[in-house]
Amino acid sequence: MEVKKFICIGCPKGCSLKIEHTEKTIHEISDYSCKIGLKYAKTEFTEPKRTITTTVKLKSGELPFVPVKTKEPVNKEKIFEVMNVISALEIESPISVGDVVVSNIAGTGVDLVCTRNIKKVS
Amino acid sequence: MKKSEYDLVIIGGGPAGLAAALEAKKNGVSKILICERAPHLGGILNQCIHNGFGLQYFKEELTGPEYASRFIEELENSDIDVKLGTMVMEIRDDKKVIAVNREEGMFQIGTKALILAMGCRERTRGAITIPGSRPSGIMTAGTAQSYVNLEGYLPGKEVAILGSGDIGLIMARRLTLEGVNVKGVVEVMPYSTGLIRNKVQCLDDFGIPLLLSHAIIEVHGKERLEGVTIAKVDEKLKPIEGTEQYVSCDTLLLSVGLIPENELSNNLGCEIDKVTRGPVVNEKRITNIPWVFACGNVLHVHDLVDNVTQEAEIAGKAAADFINHKMNKEEKDVIVTHDKNIGYVVPQHIDALNHQEQTIKFFLRVKNPDEEVRLIVKDNFNKTLLNLKKTIVEPGTMVTFNLSREFVTKDTSSIDISITKEQAQ
Ligand SMILES: Cc1cc2nc3c(=O)[nH]c(=O)nc-3n(C[C@H](O)[C@H](O)[C@H](O)COP(=O)(O)OP(=O)(O)OC[C@H]3O[C@@H](n4cnc5c(N)ncnc54)[C@H](O)[C@@H]3O)c2cc1C
Ligand code: SF4
């Protein structure tokens, strides 16, 4: 049996998580303080995921850029592929928190959404 | 000069100012004004586009702008007045605030109470000393964050970061995502000063090295930065000869700490704590001036916005009680002291006769990292009021705890807080 350790990024506490496994089979997960940590340990072991936050160019808005995020964490290996799609985007204002900019971005199954309300300038 | 009258004026429209205003409104203050020098509400949160906000307060993970928008939307649906692009220049001791903006020029606002919520600014290179030339390309991590996230341009192609504070770590990831080559983070202390989750998700994820116990000993380049020389340091933080290494970079980000923005408070005569660099307050967040309250980063630097919001609600409620004459007439001051393992405690004193709240919320920072310690609170009779186990304490992570009001009686004259290794009885 092997042991793998992760630091949970679920909250500022940063618990150190322990996974006992044989190759790809998990036997036991320990040292987490809450269910977010338990879930994190599982996905971090099988398919690490991260939420991406960045900005998108905005046309005729009160501000030149709007902040966006992936609504759910996406596969870590897809991060730069997602960034490439985002850097080519330019969207119309006005825009509100939660508006979908791109659905299923780069085939991740996850939507890219806005995180700030920005008005249009006339 | 144009004049107007308010019940409550709040300086700063960041998370502290927003939450304080909303809480004062809920507690019955009619005329409230927020003065914000930036063109938008939200403060520093507007440039913090990463997630990690709101886990405590909203029980969900939000980005900075999303966290701010929840309060901004609530504020827009209230009758709280906001003046944007408005810089407060002076607070006078006759309860008059002098401010300036483009539309009205210089004007005067009379008020019954005032809340300081001006946030903080970043330490700059002058505050720490790096030998060498002064080429361009050296800036604070927060300035770079504002360039990238608000204005959409990159500060350089090859970046080194000095200081492992959270803003530096967040920027290491942000710039890497934008295709910038981030060479590494240099930290003089033997531990990272930012949150561990930020080291994991901002550095480790992208293979960016964190050089602990290292310092920048020279800066190279004439017009534009060309590189830095780094070296290992000993326990006394002195560079060790023979460990020098040259790192080429066109940009150096400084993430070496924040300082509360207290010029206005200072000029008004607020007593300032030498350690926090913010006003000295009691548990209602009242400064030494009875009509002036303070909350958020102007009071002490917070790492979590959730704590800022909670503290601002305390100040907003207290200001409302003051304005509505609900505060106890008499006060009895209890001094809060602490041992040498603790850097500071807020509030610095408490009022034993205040019966508005059931619990008193404390914030503290330790001086050095430690594990398996106990946080012990005693009164002047040496009676233990609280004894809490803490698995890990770090200077970069604020410790918070609540003390039940019943422990502070009219006979209490002081409260002492300590962090010790020993098992307490
Ligand atoms: C770069 C960075 C990253 C962070 N990351 C996280 C994180 O991941 N998670 C988390 O929970 N917290 C994080 N924080 C902490 C949190 O964002 C801050 O603690 C919080 O924003 C402080 O709120 P505030 O209202 O006190 O100050 P601020 O947000 O700084 O607001 C102060 C406001 O006052 C205004 N002002 C100042 N002086 C005047 C004047 N004279 N007249 C008028 N207006 C004035 C300023 O323009 C500003 O808008 C981060 C902080 C920074 C700086
Ligand atoms: S396990 Fe839970 S408490 Fe621990 S870091 Fe993860 S989310 Fe936070």
Coordinates of C-alpha atoms and ligand atoms in Angstrom, one line a residue:
Chain A
M1 CA 0.0 0.0 0.0
E2 CA 1.2 3.5 -0.8
V3 CA 0.4 6.9 0.8
K4 CA -0.1 10.1 -0.9
K5 CA -0.5 13.5 0.8
F6 CA -2.3 16.6 -0.5
I7 CA -2.9 20.0 1.0
C8 CA -6.6 20.8 0.7
I9 CA -7.3 24.1 -1.1
G10 CA -10.9 24.1 -0.1
C11 CA -10.6 26.9 2.5
P12 CA -7.9 29.0 4.2
K13 CA -7.4 26.3 6.9
G14 CA -5.3 24.2 4.4
C15 CA -5.6 20.8 6.0
S16 CA -3.1 18.2 5.1
L17 CA -4.9 15.2 3.6
K18 CA -3.7 11.6 3.5
I19 CA -4.7 9.0 0.9
E20 CA -3.8 5.3 1.3
H21 CA -4.0 3.5 -2.0
T22 CA -2.7 0.7 -4.2
E23 CA -2.1 2.1 -7.6
K24 CA -5.4 3.7 -8.6
T25 CA -7.6 2.1 -5.9
I26 CA -8.2 4.3 -2.9
H27 CA -8.4 2.4 0.4
E28 CA -8.7 5.2 2.9
I29 CA -8.8 9.0 3.0
S30 CA -8.0 10.6 6.3
D31 CA -7.1 13.9 8.1
Y32 CA -9.7 16.0 6.4
S33 CA -11.8 18.3 8.6
C34 CA -14.9 18.5 6.5
K35 CA -16.7 17.0 3.4
I36 CA -15.2 19.5 1.0
G37 CA -11.8 18.1 2.0
L38 CA -13.0 14.5 1.4
K39 CA -14.3 15.4 -2.0
Y40 CA -11.2 17.3 -2.9
A41 CA -8.9 14.4 -1.9
K42 CA -10.9 12.1 -4.2
T43 CA -10.8 14.4 -7.3
E44 CA -7.2 15.5 -6.6
F45 CA -6.2 11.8 -6.7
T46 CA -8.1 10.8 -9.7
E47 CA -8.5 13.9 -11.8
P48 CA -7.2 17.2 -10.3
K49 CA -9.4 20.2 -11.1
R50 CA -9.1 24.0 -10.7
T51 CA -11.4 27.0 -11.1
I52 CA -9.9 29.4 -13.6
T53 CA -10.4 33.1 -13.1
T54 CA -9.4 35.7 -15.7
T55 CA -10.8 38.6 -17.7
V56 CA -12.5 39.0 -21.1
K57 CA -12.4 42.1 -23.4
L58 CA -15.6 44.1 -23.2
K59 CA -17.1 46.3 -26.0
S60 CA -18.6 49.7 -25.1
G61 CA -18.6 48.9 -21.4
E62 CA -17.9 51.2 -18.5
L63 CA -14.7 49.2 -18.1
P64 CA -12.5 47.7 -20.8
F65 CA -12.5 44.2 -19.3
V66 CA -14.9 42.0 -17.4
P67 CA -13.7 39.4 -14.8
V68 CA -14.9 35.8 -15.5
K69 CA -14.6 32.4 -14.0
T70 CA -15.3 28.8 -14.9
K71 CA -18.5 28.0 -13.0
E72 CA -17.0 24.7 -11.8
P73 CA -13.4 23.6 -11.5
V74 CA -12.0 22.2 -14.8
N75 CA -9.5 19.5 -15.4
K76 CA -6.1 20.9 -14.5
E77 CA -4.5 19.8 -17.8
K78 CA -7.1 21.8 -19.7
I79 CA -6.1 25.1 -18.0
F80 CA -4.1 26.6 -20.9
E81 CA -6.5 25.3 -23.5
V82 CA -9.3 27.2 -21.8
M83 CA -7.1 30.3 -21.5
N84 CA -6.5 30.2 -25.2
V85 CA -10.2 30.2 -26.0
I86 CA -10.7 33.1 -23.5
S87 CA -8.0 35.3 -24.8
A88 CA -9.6 35.4 -28.3
L89 CA -13.0 36.5 -26.8
E90 CA -14.6 39.9 -27.0
I91 CA -18.1 40.4 -25.7
E92 CA -20.8 43.1 -25.6
S93 CA -21.9 45.1 -22.6
P94 CA -24.0 45.4 -20.4
I95 CA -23.1 42.3 -18.5
S96 CA -24.2 40.9 -15.1
V97 CA -22.8 38.5 -12.5
G98 CA -23.6 35.0 -13.7
D99 CA -24.1 35.7 -17.4
V100 CA -22.7 32.8 -19.5
V101 CA -19.9 33.9 -21.8
V102 CA -19.1 30.5 -23.3
S103 CA -20.9 27.3 -22.5
N104 CA -18.9 24.1 -22.4
I105 CA -15.7 25.9 -22.8
A106 CA -13.0 23.9 -24.6
G107 CA -15.1 20.8 -24.2
T108 CA -14.7 20.7 -20.5
G109 CA -18.5 20.6 -19.9
V110 CA -18.2 23.7 -17.8
D111 CA -19.6 27.2 -18.5
L112 CA -17.6 30.4 -18.4
V113 CA -19.5 33.1 -16.5
C114 CA -19.1 36.8 -15.6
T115 CA -18.3 37.8 -12.1
R116 CA -19.1 41.6 -12.2
N117 CA -22.0 43.8 -13.2
I118 CA -20.8 46.3 -15.9
K119 CA -23.0 48.9 -17.5
K120 CA -22.9 50.0 -21.2
V121 CA -21.7 53.5 -22.0
S122 CA -23.8 55.3 -24.5
Chain B
M1 CA -18.1 76.0 0.0
K2 CA -21.2 73.8 -0.4
K3 CA -22.5 72.3 2.8
S4 CA -24.6 69.3 3.7
E5 CA -25.6 67.4 6.8
Y6 CA -25.7 63.6 7.5
D7 CA -26.1 61.4 10.5
L8 CA -23.3 59.1 9.5
V9 CA -20.4 59.6 7.0
I10 CA -18.3 56.6 5.9
I11 CA -14.9 57.1 4.3
G12 CA -14.2 54.3 1.8
G13 CA -16.5 52.2 -0.3
G14 CA -14.7 48.8 0.0
P15 CA -16.1 45.8 1.7
A16 CA -15.6 47.5 5.1
G17 CA -17.5 50.7 4.2
L18 CA -20.3 48.8 2.4
A19 CA -21.0 46.4 5.3
A20 CA -20.8 49.2 7.9
A21 CA -23.3 51.3 5.9
L22 CA -25.8 48.5 5.5
E23 CA -25.6 47.5 9.1
A24 CA -26.0 51.1 10.3
K25 CA -29.1 51.3 8.0
K26 CA -30.6 48.1 9.5
N27 CA -30.1 49.6 12.9
G28 CA -32.1 52.7 12.1
V29 CA -29.7 55.4 10.9
S30 CA -31.6 57.6 8.4
K31 CA -29.1 59.7 6.6
I32 CA -25.9 57.8 5.6
L33 CA -23.2 58.9 3.1
I34 CA -20.3 56.9 1.7
C35 CA -17.4 58.8 0.1
E36 CA -15.3 56.8 -2.2
R37 CA -12.3 58.2 -4.1
A38 CA -12.4 55.6 -6.9
P39 CA -15.0 55.7 -9.7
H40 CA -16.6 52.4 -8.4
L41 CA -17.6 50.8 -5.2
G42 CA -15.9 47.6 -4.0
G43 CA -12.4 48.7 -3.1
I44 CA -9.6 46.4 -3.5
L45 CA -12.0 43.5 -4.3
N46 CA -12.5 44.8 -7.9
Q47 CA -9.0 43.8 -8.8
C48 CA -9.0 40.5 -6.8
I49 CA -10.7 38.5 -9.6
H50 CA -9.5 35.2 -8.1
N51 CA -11.8 33.1 -6.0
G52 CA -11.5 32.3 -2.3
F53 CA -13.8 35.0 -0.9
G54 CA -17.0 34.4 1.2
L55 CA -16.5 30.9 2.4
Q56 CA -17.2 31.9 6.0
Y57 CA -19.7 34.7 5.4
F58 CA -21.8 33.3 2.5
K59 CA -20.7 29.6 2.8
E60 CA -19.8 29.6 -0.8
E61 CA -16.6 30.4 -2.7
L62 CA -16.8 33.6 -4.6
T63 CA -14.4 35.9 -6.5
G64 CA -13.7 39.3 -5.2
P65 CA -16.0 41.2 -7.6
E66 CA -18.9 38.7 -6.9
Y67 CA -18.4 39.2 -3.1
A68 CA -18.5 43.0 -3.6
S69 CA -21.5 42.9 -5.9
R70 CA -23.7 41.2 -3.3
F71 CA -23.2 44.3 -1.0
I72 CA -23.3 46.8 -3.9
E73 CA -26.7 45.5 -5.1
E74 CA -28.1 45.7 -1.6
L75 CA -26.8 49.2 -1.2
E76 CA -28.3 50.3 -4.6
N77 CA -31.7 49.2 -3.3
S78 CA -31.4 51.2 -0.1
D79 CA -31.5 55.0 0.4
I80 CA -27.8 55.2 1.4
D81 CA -26.1 58.0 -0.5
V82 CA -22.9 57.4 -2.3
K83 CA -20.4 59.9 -3.7
L84 CA -18.0 58.3 -6.1
G85 CA -14.8 59.9 -7.3
T86 CA -14.8 61.8 -4.0
M87 CA -11.7 62.1 -2.0
V88 CA -11.9 63.0 1.7
M89 CA -9.2 65.6 2.4
E90 CA -9.7 66.3 6.1
I91 CA -11.8 65.3 9.1
R92 CA -12.2 68.3 11.5
D93 CA -12.7 67.9 15.2
D94 CA -15.9 69.9 15.0
K95 CA -17.5 66.9 13.2
K96 CA -17.1 68.4 9.7
V97 CA -15.6 66.4 6.8
I98 CA -14.0 68.2 3.9
A99 CA -14.1 66.4 0.6
V100 CA -13.4 67.2 -3.1
N101 CA -14.7 65.9 -6.4
R102 CA -14.9 67.0 -10.0
E103 CA -18.5 68.1 -10.1
E104 CA -18.8 69.9 -6.8
G105 CA -15.2 71.0 -6.1
M106 CA -14.4 71.3 -2.4
F107 CA -17.3 70.8 -0.1
Q108 CA -18.2 70.3 3.6
I109 CA -20.3 67.6 5.2
G110 CA -21.5 67.8 8.8
T111 CA -22.1 64.5 10.6
K112 CA -23.0 63.0 13.9
A113 CA -20.6 60.0 13.6
L114 CA -17.9 58.9 11.3
I115 CA -16.6 55.4 10.2
L116 CA -13.1 55.1 8.9
A117 CA -12.9 52.4 6.2
M118 CA -10.0 53.6 4.0
G119 CA -8.3 50.2 3.7
C120 CA -4.6 50.0 3.3
R121 CA -1.8 50.6 0.9
E122 CA 1.1 48.4 -0.1
R123 CA 4.6 48.7 1.3
T124 CA 6.9 50.0 -1.5
R125 CA 10.5 49.5 -2.2
G126 CA 11.4 52.5 -0.1
A127 CA 10.0 50.8 3.0
I128 CA 12.4 47.9 2.5
T129 CA 15.8 48.5 1.1
I130 CA 17.3 46.8 -1.9
P131 CA 20.7 48.0 -3.0
G132 CA 21.4 48.8 -6.6
S133 CA 20.1 51.0 -9.4
R134 CA 16.5 52.3 -9.8
P135 CA 15.5 51.0 -13.2
S136 CA 11.8 50.8 -14.2
G137 CA 10.0 47.5 -14.0
I138 CA 9.9 47.4 -10.2
M139 CA 6.4 47.7 -8.7
T140 CA 4.1 46.4 -6.0
A141 CA 2.2 43.2 -6.7
G142 CA -1.1 45.0 -6.2
T143 CA -0.2 47.6 -8.8
A144 CA 0.6 44.8 -11.2
Q145 CA -2.7 43.2 -10.3
S146 CA -4.6 46.4 -11.1
Y147 CA -2.7 46.7 -14.5
V148 CA -3.5 43.1 -15.5
N149 CA -7.0 42.7 -14.2
L150 CA -8.5 46.1 -14.6
E151 CA -6.5 47.7 -17.5
G152 CA -5.6 44.5 -19.3
Y153 CA -1.9 44.9 -19.9
L154 CA 1.0 42.8 -18.7
P155 CA 3.9 44.4 -16.7
G156 CA 6.6 42.4 -18.4
K157 CA 7.8 39.1 -19.9
E158 CA 10.1 37.7 -17.2
V159 CA 9.0 38.3 -13.6
A160 CA 10.6 37.7 -10.2
I161 CA 8.5 38.2 -7.0
L162 CA 9.9 39.4 -3.7
G163 CA 7.9 38.3 -0.7
S164 CA 5.5 35.4 -0.3
G165 CA 2.5 37.4 0.7
D166 CA -0.8 36.3 -0.8
I167 CA -0.9 39.1 -3.4
G168 CA 2.5 38.0 -4.8
L169 CA 1.4 34.3 -4.9
I170 CA -1.9 35.2 -6.6
M171 CA 0.0 37.3 -9.2
A172 CA 2.5 34.5 -9.9
R173 CA -0.4 32.3 -11.1
R174 CA -2.2 35.2 -12.8
L175 CA 0.8 36.1 -14.9
T176 CA 1.7 32.5 -15.7
L177 CA -1.9 32.0 -17.0
E178 CA -1.3 35.0 -19.3
G179 CA 1.9 33.5 -20.7
V180 CA 4.5 35.4 -18.6
N181 CA 7.5 33.5 -17.4
V182 CA 7.5 33.7 -13.6
K183 CA 11.0 32.9 -12.4
G184 CA 10.2 32.4 -8.7
V185 CA 9.2 33.9 -5.4
V186 CA 12.0 35.0 -3.0
E187 CA 11.1 35.0 0.7
V188 CA 13.6 36.1 3.4
M189 CA 11.8 34.2 6.2
P190 CA 12.2 30.5 6.6
Y191 CA 8.4 30.1 6.0
S192 CA 5.9 31.3 3.5
T193 CA 3.9 34.4 4.8
G194 CA 0.9 33.8 2.6
L195 CA -1.8 31.2 3.0
I196 CA -0.7 27.6 2.3
R197 CA -3.5 27.0 -0.1
N198 CA -2.1 29.9 -2.2
K199 CA 1.3 28.3 -2.3
V200 CA -0.3 25.0 -3.5
Q201 CA -2.6 26.4 -6.1
C202 CA -0.5 29.4 -7.3
L203 CA 3.1 28.1 -7.2
D204 CA 3.1 24.3 -6.9
D205 CA 0.5 23.8 -9.6
F206 CA 2.7 25.6 -12.2
G207 CA 6.1 24.5 -10.9
I208 CA 7.1 28.0 -9.8
P209 CA 9.9 27.8 -7.2
L210 CA 9.6 29.3 -3.7
L211 CA 13.0 30.2 -2.4
L212 CA 12.7 30.5 1.4
S213 CA 15.5 32.1 3.5
H214 CA 16.6 34.0 0.4
A215 CA 17.0 37.7 -0.3
I216 CA 17.5 40.0 -3.2
I217 CA 20.9 41.6 -2.7
E218 CA 21.3 43.5 -5.9
V219 CA 19.2 45.0 -8.6
H220 CA 20.6 45.3 -12.2
G221 CA 19.7 47.4 -15.2
K222 CA 19.9 51.1 -16.1
E223 CA 16.6 52.2 -17.8
R224 CA 14.8 48.9 -17.4
L225 CA 15.3 46.1 -15.0
E226 CA 17.6 43.4 -16.4
G227 CA 18.0 41.0 -13.5
V228 CA 18.5 40.6 -9.8
T229 CA 21.1 38.8 -7.6
I230 CA 19.7 36.6 -4.9
A231 CA 21.4 34.9 -2.0
K232 CA 20.6 32.6 0.8
V233 CA 20.4 34.2 4.3
D234 CA 21.4 32.9 7.7
E235 CA 19.3 32.9 10.9
K236 CA 20.0 36.6 11.4
L237 CA 18.7 37.2 7.8
K238 CA 22.2 38.2 6.7
P239 CA 23.2 37.0 3.1
I240 CA 25.6 34.1 3.1
E241 CA 28.7 34.6 1.0
G242 CA 29.1 32.3 -1.9
T243 CA 25.4 31.6 -2.4
E244 CA 24.8 34.4 -4.8
Q245 CA 22.8 33.6 -8.0
Y246 CA 21.8 35.8 -10.9
V247 CA 18.2 35.7 -12.1
S248 CA 17.4 37.6 -15.3
C249 CA 14.0 39.4 -15.3
D250 CA 12.5 42.6 -16.7
T251 CA 10.0 43.0 -13.8
L252 CA 10.2 42.7 -10.1
L253 CA 7.0 42.5 -8.0
L254 CA 7.1 43.5 -4.4
S255 CA 4.7 41.6 -2.1
V256 CA 6.2 42.7 1.2
G257 CA 3.2 43.7 3.2
L258 CA 0.4 46.3 3.6
I259 CA 0.1 49.4 5.8
P260 CA -3.2 50.8 7.0
E261 CA -4.0 54.1 5.3
N262 CA -4.2 56.4 8.3
E263 CA -3.2 59.9 7.3
L264 CA -6.7 61.3 7.9
S265 CA -7.1 59.6 11.2
N266 CA -3.6 60.7 12.3
N267 CA -4.3 64.3 11.5
L268 CA -7.6 64.2 13.4
G269 CA -5.7 63.0 16.5
C270 CA -6.7 59.3 16.5
E271 CA -4.4 57.3 18.8
I272 CA -2.5 54.8 16.5
D273 CA -1.3 51.4 17.6
K274 CA 2.4 51.1 16.8
V275 CA 2.1 47.4 15.8
T276 CA -1.2 47.4 13.8
R277 CA -0.5 50.9 12.4
G278 CA -4.3 51.4 12.8
P279 CA -6.3 53.3 15.4
V280 CA -6.6 51.9 19.0
V281 CA -10.2 50.8 19.4
N282 CA -12.5 49.1 21.9
E283 CA -14.8 46.1 21.1
K284 CA -17.3 48.5 19.5
R285 CA -14.5 49.7 17.2
I286 CA -14.7 53.2 18.7
T287 CA -11.4 55.1 18.5
N288 CA -10.2 57.5 21.2
I289 CA -12.5 60.0 19.6
P290 CA -16.1 59.1 20.8
W291 CA -17.8 59.8 17.4
V292 CA -15.2 58.1 15.2
F293 CA -15.3 54.4 14.5
A294 CA -12.9 52.2 12.4
C295 CA -13.1 48.8 10.6
G296 CA -11.4 46.7 7.9
N297 CA -7.9 47.1 6.7
V298 CA -7.6 50.7 8.0
L299 CA -7.8 49.2 11.5
H300 CA -5.5 46.2 11.0
V301 CA -4.6 44.2 7.9
H302 CA -7.0 41.3 7.4
D303 CA -6.2 38.3 5.2
L304 CA -9.9 37.4 4.8
V305 CA -12.6 39.7 3.6
D306 CA -15.2 37.7 5.6
N307 CA -13.5 39.0 8.8
V308 CA -13.6 42.5 7.4
T309 CA -17.3 42.3 6.8
Q310 CA -17.9 41.0 10.3
E311 CA -15.8 43.7 11.9
A312 CA -17.6 46.3 9.7
E313 CA -20.9 45.1 11.0
I314 CA -19.8 45.6 14.6
A315 CA -18.7 49.2 13.7
G316 CA -21.9 49.9 11.8
K317 CA -24.1 48.7 14.6
A318 CA -22.1 50.6 17.2
A319 CA -22.2 53.8 15.2
A320 CA -26.0 53.4 14.9
D321 CA -26.3 52.9 18.7
F322 CA -24.2 56.1 19.2
I323 CA -26.3 58.1 16.8
N324 CA -29.6 56.8 18.4
H325 CA -28.3 57.4 21.9
K326 CA -28.5 53.7 22.8
M327 CA -25.0 53.5 24.1
N328 CA -24.3 53.2 27.8
K329 CA -23.6 56.6 29.3
E330 CA -20.9 55.4 31.6
E331 CA -17.9 53.3 30.6
K332 CA -15.4 51.2 32.4
D333 CA -12.3 50.5 30.6
V334 CA -10.7 47.0 30.6
I335 CA -7.2 46.9 29.1
V336 CA -6.3 43.9 26.9
T337 CA -2.7 42.8 27.2
H338 CA -0.9 39.9 25.5
D339 CA 2.3 37.8 25.9
K340 CA 5.4 38.1 23.7
N341 CA 4.4 35.4 21.3
I342 CA 1.5 37.5 20.1
G343 CA 2.1 40.5 17.7
Y344 CA -1.1 42.3 18.4
V345 CA -4.7 42.0 19.5
V346 CA -7.7 43.9 18.3
P347 CA -9.6 45.4 20.2
Q348 CA -6.9 46.8 22.4
H349 CA -9.4 47.6 25.2
I350 CA -13.0 46.7 26.1
D351 CA -15.9 48.5 27.9
A352 CA -17.1 46.4 30.9
L353 CA -20.4 48.3 31.0
N354 CA -21.4 47.7 27.4
H355 CA -24.2 45.2 27.4
Q356 CA -25.3 45.4 23.7
E357 CA -23.7 42.2 22.6
Q358 CA -23.4 38.8 24.2
T359 CA -19.9 38.0 22.9
I360 CA -16.8 40.0 22.2
K361 CA -14.9 39.2 19.0
F362 CA -11.1 39.3 19.1
F363 CA -8.6 39.2 16.3
L364 CA -4.9 38.5 16.9
R365 CA -1.7 37.6 15.0
V366 CA 1.1 35.5 16.4
K367 CA 4.8 36.6 15.8
N368 CA 6.2 33.2 14.9
P369 CA 4.7 30.0 13.4
D370 CA 4.0 27.2 16.0
E371 CA 2.1 24.0 16.4
E372 CA 0.0 22.3 19.1
V373 CA -0.4 25.4 21.2
R374 CA -3.1 26.7 23.6
L375 CA -4.7 30.1 23.5
I376 CA -5.4 31.2 27.0
V377 CA -7.4 34.2 28.2
K378 CA -7.1 35.3 31.9
D379 CA -8.4 38.2 33.8
N380 CA -6.7 40.3 36.5
F381 CA -7.7 37.8 39.2
N382 CA -5.7 35.2 37.2
K383 CA -8.9 33.3 36.5
T384 CA -8.9 31.4 33.2
L385 CA -11.7 32.6 31.0
L386 CA -10.9 30.7 27.9
N387 CA -8.6 27.8 27.0
L388 CA -8.5 26.8 23.3
K389 CA -6.4 24.3 21.4
K390 CA -4.8 25.6 18.2
T391 CA -3.2 23.0 16.0
I392 CA -1.3 25.5 13.9
V393 CA -0.7 29.2 14.3
E394 CA 1.1 31.3 11.6
P395 CA 1.8 35.0 11.4
G396 CA 0.1 35.0 8.0
T397 CA -3.2 33.7 9.3
M398 CA -5.2 35.8 11.6
V399 CA -6.6 34.0 14.7
T400 CA -10.1 34.9 15.8
F401 CA -12.1 33.9 18.9
N402 CA -15.1 35.0 20.8
L403 CA -15.2 35.7 24.5
S404 CA -18.5 35.6 26.3
R405 CA -19.5 39.0 27.8
E406 CA -20.4 37.4 31.2
F407 CA -16.7 37.0 31.9
V408 CA -16.1 40.7 31.9
T409 CA -17.7 42.2 35.1
K410 CA -17.4 45.6 36.7
D411 CA -14.5 44.3 38.8
T412 CA -12.4 43.3 35.7
S413 CA -9.6 45.7 35.1
S414 CA -7.6 43.8 32.6
I415 CA -7.6 40.7 30.3
D416 CA -4.4 38.9 29.3
I417 CA -4.1 36.7 26.2
S418 CA -1.3 34.2 25.8
I419 CA -0.3 31.5 23.3
T420 CA 1.7 28.8 25.1
K421 CA 3.1 25.3 24.5
E422 CA 2.3 24.0 27.9
Q423 CA -0.8 22.2 28.8
A424 CA -2.9 24.5 31.0
Q425 CA -4.8 23.2 34.0
Ligands
LIG1 C1 -4.4 41.8 -3.6 C2 -5.3 41.3 -2.5 C3 -5.7 39.9 -2.5 C4 -6.6 39.4 -1.5 N1 -7.1 38.2 -1.6 C5 -8.0 37.7 -0.7 C6 -8.6 36.4 -0.8 O1 -8.3 35.6 -1.6 N2 -9.6 36.1 0.1 C7 -10.0 37.0 1.0 O2 -11.0 36.6 1.8 N3 -9.5 38.2 1.2 C8 -8.5 38.6 0.3 N4 -7.9 39.9 0.5 C9 -8.3 40.7 1.6 C10 -9.5 41.5 1.4 O3 -9.8 41.8 0.1 C11 -9.3 42.8 2.1 O4 -9.0 42.5 3.5 C12 -10.5 43.8 2.0 O5 -10.8 44.1 0.7 C13 -10.3 45.0 2.9 O6 -11.5 45.8 2.8 P1 -11.5 47.4 3.2 O7 -12.9 47.8 2.9 O8 -11.0 47.5 4.6 O9 -10.4 48.0 2.3 P2 -10.4 48.3 0.7 O10 -11.0 47.2 -0.1 O11 -9.0 48.7 0.4 O12 -11.3 49.6 0.5 C14 -10.9 50.9 1.0 C15 -11.6 51.9 0.1 O13 -11.4 53.2 0.7 C16 -11.1 54.2 -0.4 N5 -10.4 55.3 0.2 C17 -9.2 55.4 0.9 N6 -8.9 56.6 1.3 C18 -10.0 57.4 0.9 C19 -10.3 58.8 1.0 N7 -9.4 59.6 1.6 N8 -11.4 59.3 0.5 C20 -12.3 58.4 -0.1 N9 -12.1 57.1 -0.3 C21 -10.9 56.6 0.2 C22 -10.3 53.4 -1.4 O14 -10.4 53.9 -2.6 C23 -10.9 52.0 -1.3 O15 -11.9 51.8 -2.3 C24 -7.0 40.3 -0.5 C25 -6.5 41.6 -0.4 C26 -5.6 42.1 -1.4 C27 -5.1 43.5 -1.3
SF4_2 S1 -10.7 19.8 4.7 FE1 -12.3 21.3 5.0 S2 -11.5 22.6 6.7 FE2 -9.8 21.5 5.9 S3 -8.9 22.9 4.3 FE3 -10.3 21.5 3.2 S4 -12.2 22.6 3.2 FE4 -10.9 23.6 4.7

